[in-house]
């Protein structure tokens, strides 16, 4: 996979995760006060992990065509962490 294709894939996934976090935020508004606190804790974690993924995306975007693969490993790890966090959130709240 080349740099441009990888960036497009990352951007699409970042957009999808943002939409899913927004859905959780909307659901939290309809939950009981106790559940709202749990939602907010999970949403905070998801936003932090998404921020880590965005930082990796920015590194790849700024990297030269030759050097971007050096950042791919970190991006792949951040991707896995975010995917796992999203699955956990949806299993709890979705």
Short mmCIF file of N, CA and C in Angstrom, two decimals:
data_model
loop_
_atom_site.label_atom_id
_atom_site.label_comp_id
_atom_site.label_asym_id
_atom_site.label_seq_id
_atom_site.Cartn_x
_atom_site.Cartn_y
_atom_site.Cartn_z
N UNK A 1 0.85 -1.18 0.00
CA UNK A 1 0.00 0.00 0.00
C UNK A 1 0.90 1.24 0.00
N UNK A 2 0.57 2.19 -0.84
CA UNK A 2 1.38 3.40 -0.89
C UNK A 2 0.90 4.41 0.16
N UNK A 3 1.67 5.47 0.32
CA UNK A 3 1.40 6.46 1.35
C UNK A 3 0.02 7.10 1.17
N UNK A 4 -0.31 7.50 -0.03
CA UNK A 4 -1.58 8.18 -0.28
C UNK A 4 -2.77 7.28 0.05
N UNK A 5 -2.70 6.04 -0.37
CA UNK A 5 -3.78 5.09 -0.10
C UNK A 5 -3.92 4.86 1.40
N UNK A 6 -2.78 4.73 2.08
CA UNK A 6 -2.81 4.51 3.53
C UNK A 6 -3.42 5.73 4.23
N UNK A 7 -3.06 6.93 3.81
CA UNK A 7 -3.62 8.14 4.40
C UNK A 7 -5.13 8.20 4.19
N UNK A 8 -5.59 7.86 3.02
CA UNK A 8 -7.02 7.87 2.74
C UNK A 8 -7.74 6.87 3.64
N UNK A 9 -7.15 5.71 3.82
CA UNK A 9 -7.72 4.69 4.68
C UNK A 9 -7.81 5.20 6.12
N UNK A 10 -6.73 5.82 6.59
CA UNK A 10 -6.72 6.36 7.95
C UNK A 10 -7.76 7.46 8.11
N UNK A 11 -7.83 8.37 7.16
CA UNK A 11 -8.78 9.48 7.25
C UNK A 11 -10.21 8.97 7.26
N UNK A 12 -10.51 8.00 6.44
CA UNK A 12 -11.86 7.43 6.42
C UNK A 12 -12.20 6.79 7.76
N UNK A 13 -11.24 6.09 8.34
CA UNK A 13 -11.49 5.45 9.63
C UNK A 13 -11.62 6.49 10.73
N UNK A 14 -10.81 7.53 10.71
CA UNK A 14 -10.94 8.61 11.70
C UNK A 14 -12.33 9.24 11.62
N UNK A 15 -12.82 9.46 10.42
CA UNK A 15 -14.15 10.03 10.24
C UNK A 15 -15.22 9.09 10.79
N UNK A 16 -15.07 7.81 10.52
CA UNK A 16 -16.04 6.82 11.02
C UNK A 16 -16.03 6.79 12.55
N UNK A 17 -14.84 6.78 13.14
CA UNK A 17 -14.76 6.77 14.61
C UNK A 17 -15.38 8.03 15.21
N UNK A 18 -15.19 9.16 14.57
CA UNK A 18 -15.79 10.40 15.07
C UNK A 18 -17.31 10.27 15.07
N UNK A 19 -17.86 9.73 14.00
CA UNK A 19 -19.31 9.54 13.91
C UNK A 19 -19.81 8.59 15.00
N UNK A 20 -19.06 7.53 15.25
CA UNK A 20 -19.47 6.57 16.28
C UNK A 20 -19.39 7.19 17.68
N UNK A 21 -18.37 7.99 17.92
CA UNK A 21 -18.26 8.67 19.21
C UNK A 21 -19.42 9.65 19.37
N UNK A 22 -19.77 10.34 18.30
CA UNK A 22 -20.91 11.26 18.34
C UNK A 22 -22.21 10.51 18.64
N UNK A 23 -22.36 9.30 18.09
CA UNK A 23 -23.55 8.49 18.39
C UNK A 23 -23.60 8.12 19.87
N UNK A 24 -22.45 7.73 20.41
CA UNK A 24 -22.41 7.42 21.84
C UNK A 24 -22.77 8.65 22.67
N UNK A 25 -22.27 9.80 22.26
CA UNK A 25 -22.57 11.05 22.96
C UNK A 25 -24.08 11.30 22.95
N UNK A 26 -24.71 11.08 21.81
CA UNK A 26 -26.16 11.28 21.71
C UNK A 26 -26.90 10.28 22.59
N UNK A 27 -26.46 9.04 22.61
CA UNK A 27 -27.09 8.03 23.46
C UNK A 27 -26.96 8.39 24.93
N UNK A 28 -25.83 8.97 25.29
CA UNK A 28 -25.59 9.28 26.69
C UNK A 28 -26.59 10.29 27.22
N UNK A 29 -27.07 11.16 26.34
CA UNK A 29 -28.03 12.19 26.77
C UNK A 29 -29.36 11.59 27.21
N UNK A 30 -29.65 10.39 26.73
CA UNK A 30 -30.91 9.74 27.06
C UNK A 30 -30.77 8.74 28.20
N UNK A 31 -29.57 8.57 28.71
CA UNK A 31 -29.31 7.59 29.76
C UNK A 31 -29.56 8.20 31.14
N UNK A 32 -29.64 7.32 32.13
CA UNK A 32 -29.79 7.79 33.51
C UNK A 32 -28.52 8.52 33.93
N UNK A 33 -28.60 9.26 35.00
CA UNK A 33 -27.46 10.04 35.47
C UNK A 33 -26.25 9.14 35.75
N UNK A 34 -26.50 7.99 36.35
CA UNK A 34 -25.41 7.06 36.64
C UNK A 34 -24.76 6.55 35.37
N UNK A 35 -25.58 6.20 34.39
CA UNK A 35 -25.06 5.71 33.12
C UNK A 35 -24.38 6.82 32.33
N UNK A 36 -24.87 8.05 32.45
CA UNK A 36 -24.25 9.16 31.75
C UNK A 36 -22.79 9.31 32.16
N UNK A 37 -22.51 9.12 33.44
CA UNK A 37 -21.12 9.22 33.92
C UNK A 37 -20.26 8.13 33.28
N UNK A 38 -20.80 6.94 33.15
CA UNK A 38 -20.06 5.84 32.53
C UNK A 38 -19.84 6.12 31.04
N UNK A 39 -20.87 6.63 30.39
CA UNK A 39 -20.73 7.01 28.98
C UNK A 39 -19.63 8.05 28.82
N UNK A 40 -19.67 9.07 29.66
CA UNK A 40 -18.71 10.16 29.52
C UNK A 40 -17.27 9.68 29.74
N UNK A 41 -17.10 8.77 30.68
CA UNK A 41 -15.77 8.20 30.92
C UNK A 41 -15.28 7.46 29.67
N UNK A 42 -16.16 6.67 29.08
CA UNK A 42 -15.81 5.91 27.88
C UNK A 42 -15.56 6.85 26.71
N UNK A 43 -16.40 7.85 26.55
CA UNK A 43 -16.25 8.80 25.45
C UNK A 43 -14.94 9.56 25.58
N UNK A 44 -14.58 9.92 26.80
CA UNK A 44 -13.30 10.62 27.02
C UNK A 44 -12.13 9.74 26.57
N UNK A 45 -12.17 8.47 26.93
CA UNK A 45 -11.11 7.54 26.53
C UNK A 45 -11.06 7.41 25.00
N UNK A 46 -12.22 7.29 24.38
CA UNK A 46 -12.27 7.15 22.93
C UNK A 46 -11.72 8.39 22.23
N UNK A 47 -12.05 9.54 22.74
CA UNK A 47 -11.54 10.78 22.14
C UNK A 47 -10.02 10.87 22.28
N UNK A 48 -9.50 10.43 23.44
CA UNK A 48 -8.05 10.43 23.63
C UNK A 48 -7.37 9.49 22.65
N UNK A 49 -7.92 8.31 22.50
CA UNK A 49 -7.34 7.34 21.56
C UNK A 49 -7.45 7.83 20.12
N UNK A 50 -8.55 8.47 19.79
CA UNK A 50 -8.71 9.03 18.44
C UNK A 50 -7.68 10.14 18.24
N UNK A 51 -7.42 10.91 19.28
CA UNK A 51 -6.40 11.95 19.20
C UNK A 51 -5.02 11.37 18.93
N UNK A 52 -4.72 10.22 19.56
CA UNK A 52 -3.46 9.53 19.31
C UNK A 52 -3.38 9.10 17.84
N UNK A 53 -4.50 8.62 17.33
CA UNK A 53 -4.54 8.18 15.94
C UNK A 53 -4.35 9.37 15.01
N UNK A 54 -4.96 10.50 15.33
CA UNK A 54 -4.78 11.70 14.52
C UNK A 54 -3.33 12.16 14.52
N UNK A 55 -2.66 12.03 15.68
CA UNK A 55 -1.24 12.40 15.76
C UNK A 55 -0.41 11.52 14.84
N UNK A 56 -0.72 10.23 14.81
CA UNK A 56 0.00 9.33 13.91
C UNK A 56 -0.29 9.69 12.45
N UNK A 57 -1.52 10.03 12.16
CA UNK A 57 -1.90 10.44 10.81
C UNK A 57 -1.09 11.67 10.40
N UNK A 58 -0.99 12.64 11.30
CA UNK A 58 -0.24 13.86 11.00
C UNK A 58 1.23 13.56 10.73
N UNK A 59 1.81 12.63 11.49
CA UNK A 59 3.21 12.25 11.27
C UNK A 59 3.38 11.65 9.88
N UNK A 60 2.48 10.79 9.51
CA UNK A 60 2.56 10.14 8.20
C UNK A 60 2.39 11.18 7.10
N UNK A 61 1.43 12.07 7.30
CA UNK A 61 1.17 13.09 6.29
C UNK A 61 2.40 13.99 6.08
N UNK A 62 3.10 14.30 7.16
CA UNK A 62 4.26 15.18 7.08
C UNK A 62 5.52 14.46 6.61
N UNK A 63 5.54 13.15 6.69
CA UNK A 63 6.73 12.39 6.35
C UNK A 63 6.96 12.35 4.84
N UNK A 64 8.19 12.19 4.49
CA UNK A 64 8.52 12.04 3.08
C UNK A 64 8.01 10.70 2.57
N UNK A 65 7.98 10.56 1.27
CA UNK A 65 7.51 9.33 0.66
C UNK A 65 8.34 8.14 1.12
N UNK A 66 9.62 8.36 1.35
CA UNK A 66 10.50 7.27 1.78
C UNK A 66 10.35 6.97 3.28
N UNK A 67 10.07 7.99 4.10
CA UNK A 67 10.09 7.82 5.55
C UNK A 67 8.74 7.47 6.16
N UNK A 68 7.66 7.59 5.43
CA UNK A 68 6.35 7.40 6.04
C UNK A 68 6.16 6.01 6.61
N UNK A 69 6.80 5.03 6.03
CA UNK A 69 6.64 3.65 6.53
C UNK A 69 7.19 3.49 7.93
N UNK A 70 8.13 4.35 8.31
CA UNK A 70 8.66 4.32 9.68
C UNK A 70 7.56 4.66 10.69
N UNK A 71 6.60 5.47 10.29
CA UNK A 71 5.51 5.86 11.18
C UNK A 71 4.32 4.91 11.08
N UNK A 72 4.30 4.07 10.07
CA UNK A 72 3.18 3.17 9.85
C UNK A 72 2.99 2.20 11.01
N UNK A 73 4.07 1.72 11.59
CA UNK A 73 3.96 0.78 12.71
C UNK A 73 3.24 1.43 13.88
N UNK A 74 3.62 2.65 14.21
CA UNK A 74 2.94 3.36 15.29
C UNK A 74 1.48 3.61 14.97
N UNK A 75 1.21 3.95 13.74
CA UNK A 75 -0.18 4.19 13.32
C UNK A 75 -0.99 2.90 13.39
N UNK A 76 -0.39 1.79 12.98
CA UNK A 76 -1.09 0.51 13.04
C UNK A 76 -1.41 0.13 14.48
N UNK A 77 -0.49 0.39 15.40
CA UNK A 77 -0.73 0.10 16.82
C UNK A 77 -1.83 1.00 17.38
N UNK A 78 -1.79 2.28 17.04
CA UNK A 78 -2.84 3.20 17.48
C UNK A 78 -4.19 2.79 16.91
N UNK A 79 -4.19 2.33 15.66
CA UNK A 79 -5.40 1.85 15.00
C UNK A 79 -5.99 0.68 15.78
N UNK A 80 -5.14 -0.30 16.11
CA UNK A 80 -5.60 -1.47 16.86
C UNK A 80 -6.16 -1.07 18.22
N UNK A 81 -5.47 -0.16 18.91
CA UNK A 81 -5.95 0.30 20.22
C UNK A 81 -7.32 0.97 20.10
N UNK A 82 -7.46 1.81 19.10
CA UNK A 82 -8.73 2.51 18.90
C UNK A 82 -9.83 1.53 18.52
N UNK A 83 -9.54 0.60 17.64
CA UNK A 83 -10.54 -0.40 17.24
C UNK A 83 -11.02 -1.20 18.44
N UNK A 84 -10.10 -1.63 19.27
CA UNK A 84 -10.46 -2.40 20.47
C UNK A 84 -11.29 -1.56 21.43
N UNK A 85 -10.94 -0.30 21.60
CA UNK A 85 -11.70 0.59 22.48
C UNK A 85 -13.11 0.80 21.95
N UNK A 86 -13.24 0.97 20.64
CA UNK A 86 -14.57 1.14 20.05
C UNK A 86 -15.42 -0.11 20.23
N UNK A 87 -14.83 -1.28 20.00
CA UNK A 87 -15.58 -2.53 20.18
C UNK A 87 -16.05 -2.67 21.62
N UNK A 88 -15.18 -2.33 22.55
CA UNK A 88 -15.52 -2.41 23.97
C UNK A 88 -16.66 -1.46 24.30
N UNK A 89 -16.58 -0.24 23.78
CA UNK A 89 -17.64 0.74 24.06
C UNK A 89 -18.98 0.29 23.51
N UNK A 90 -18.98 -0.21 22.28
CA UNK A 90 -20.25 -0.64 21.68
C UNK A 90 -20.79 -1.88 22.35
N UNK A 91 -19.92 -2.74 22.88
CA UNK A 91 -20.44 -3.92 23.59
C UNK A 91 -21.06 -3.51 24.93
N UNK A 92 -20.56 -2.42 25.52
CA UNK A 92 -21.11 -1.93 26.78
C UNK A 92 -22.36 -1.09 26.58
N UNK A 93 -22.35 -0.26 25.57
CA UNK A 93 -23.40 0.75 25.42
C UNK A 93 -24.25 0.61 24.17
N UNK A 94 -23.74 -0.08 23.17
CA UNK A 94 -24.44 -0.14 21.89
C UNK A 94 -25.48 -1.18 21.89
#
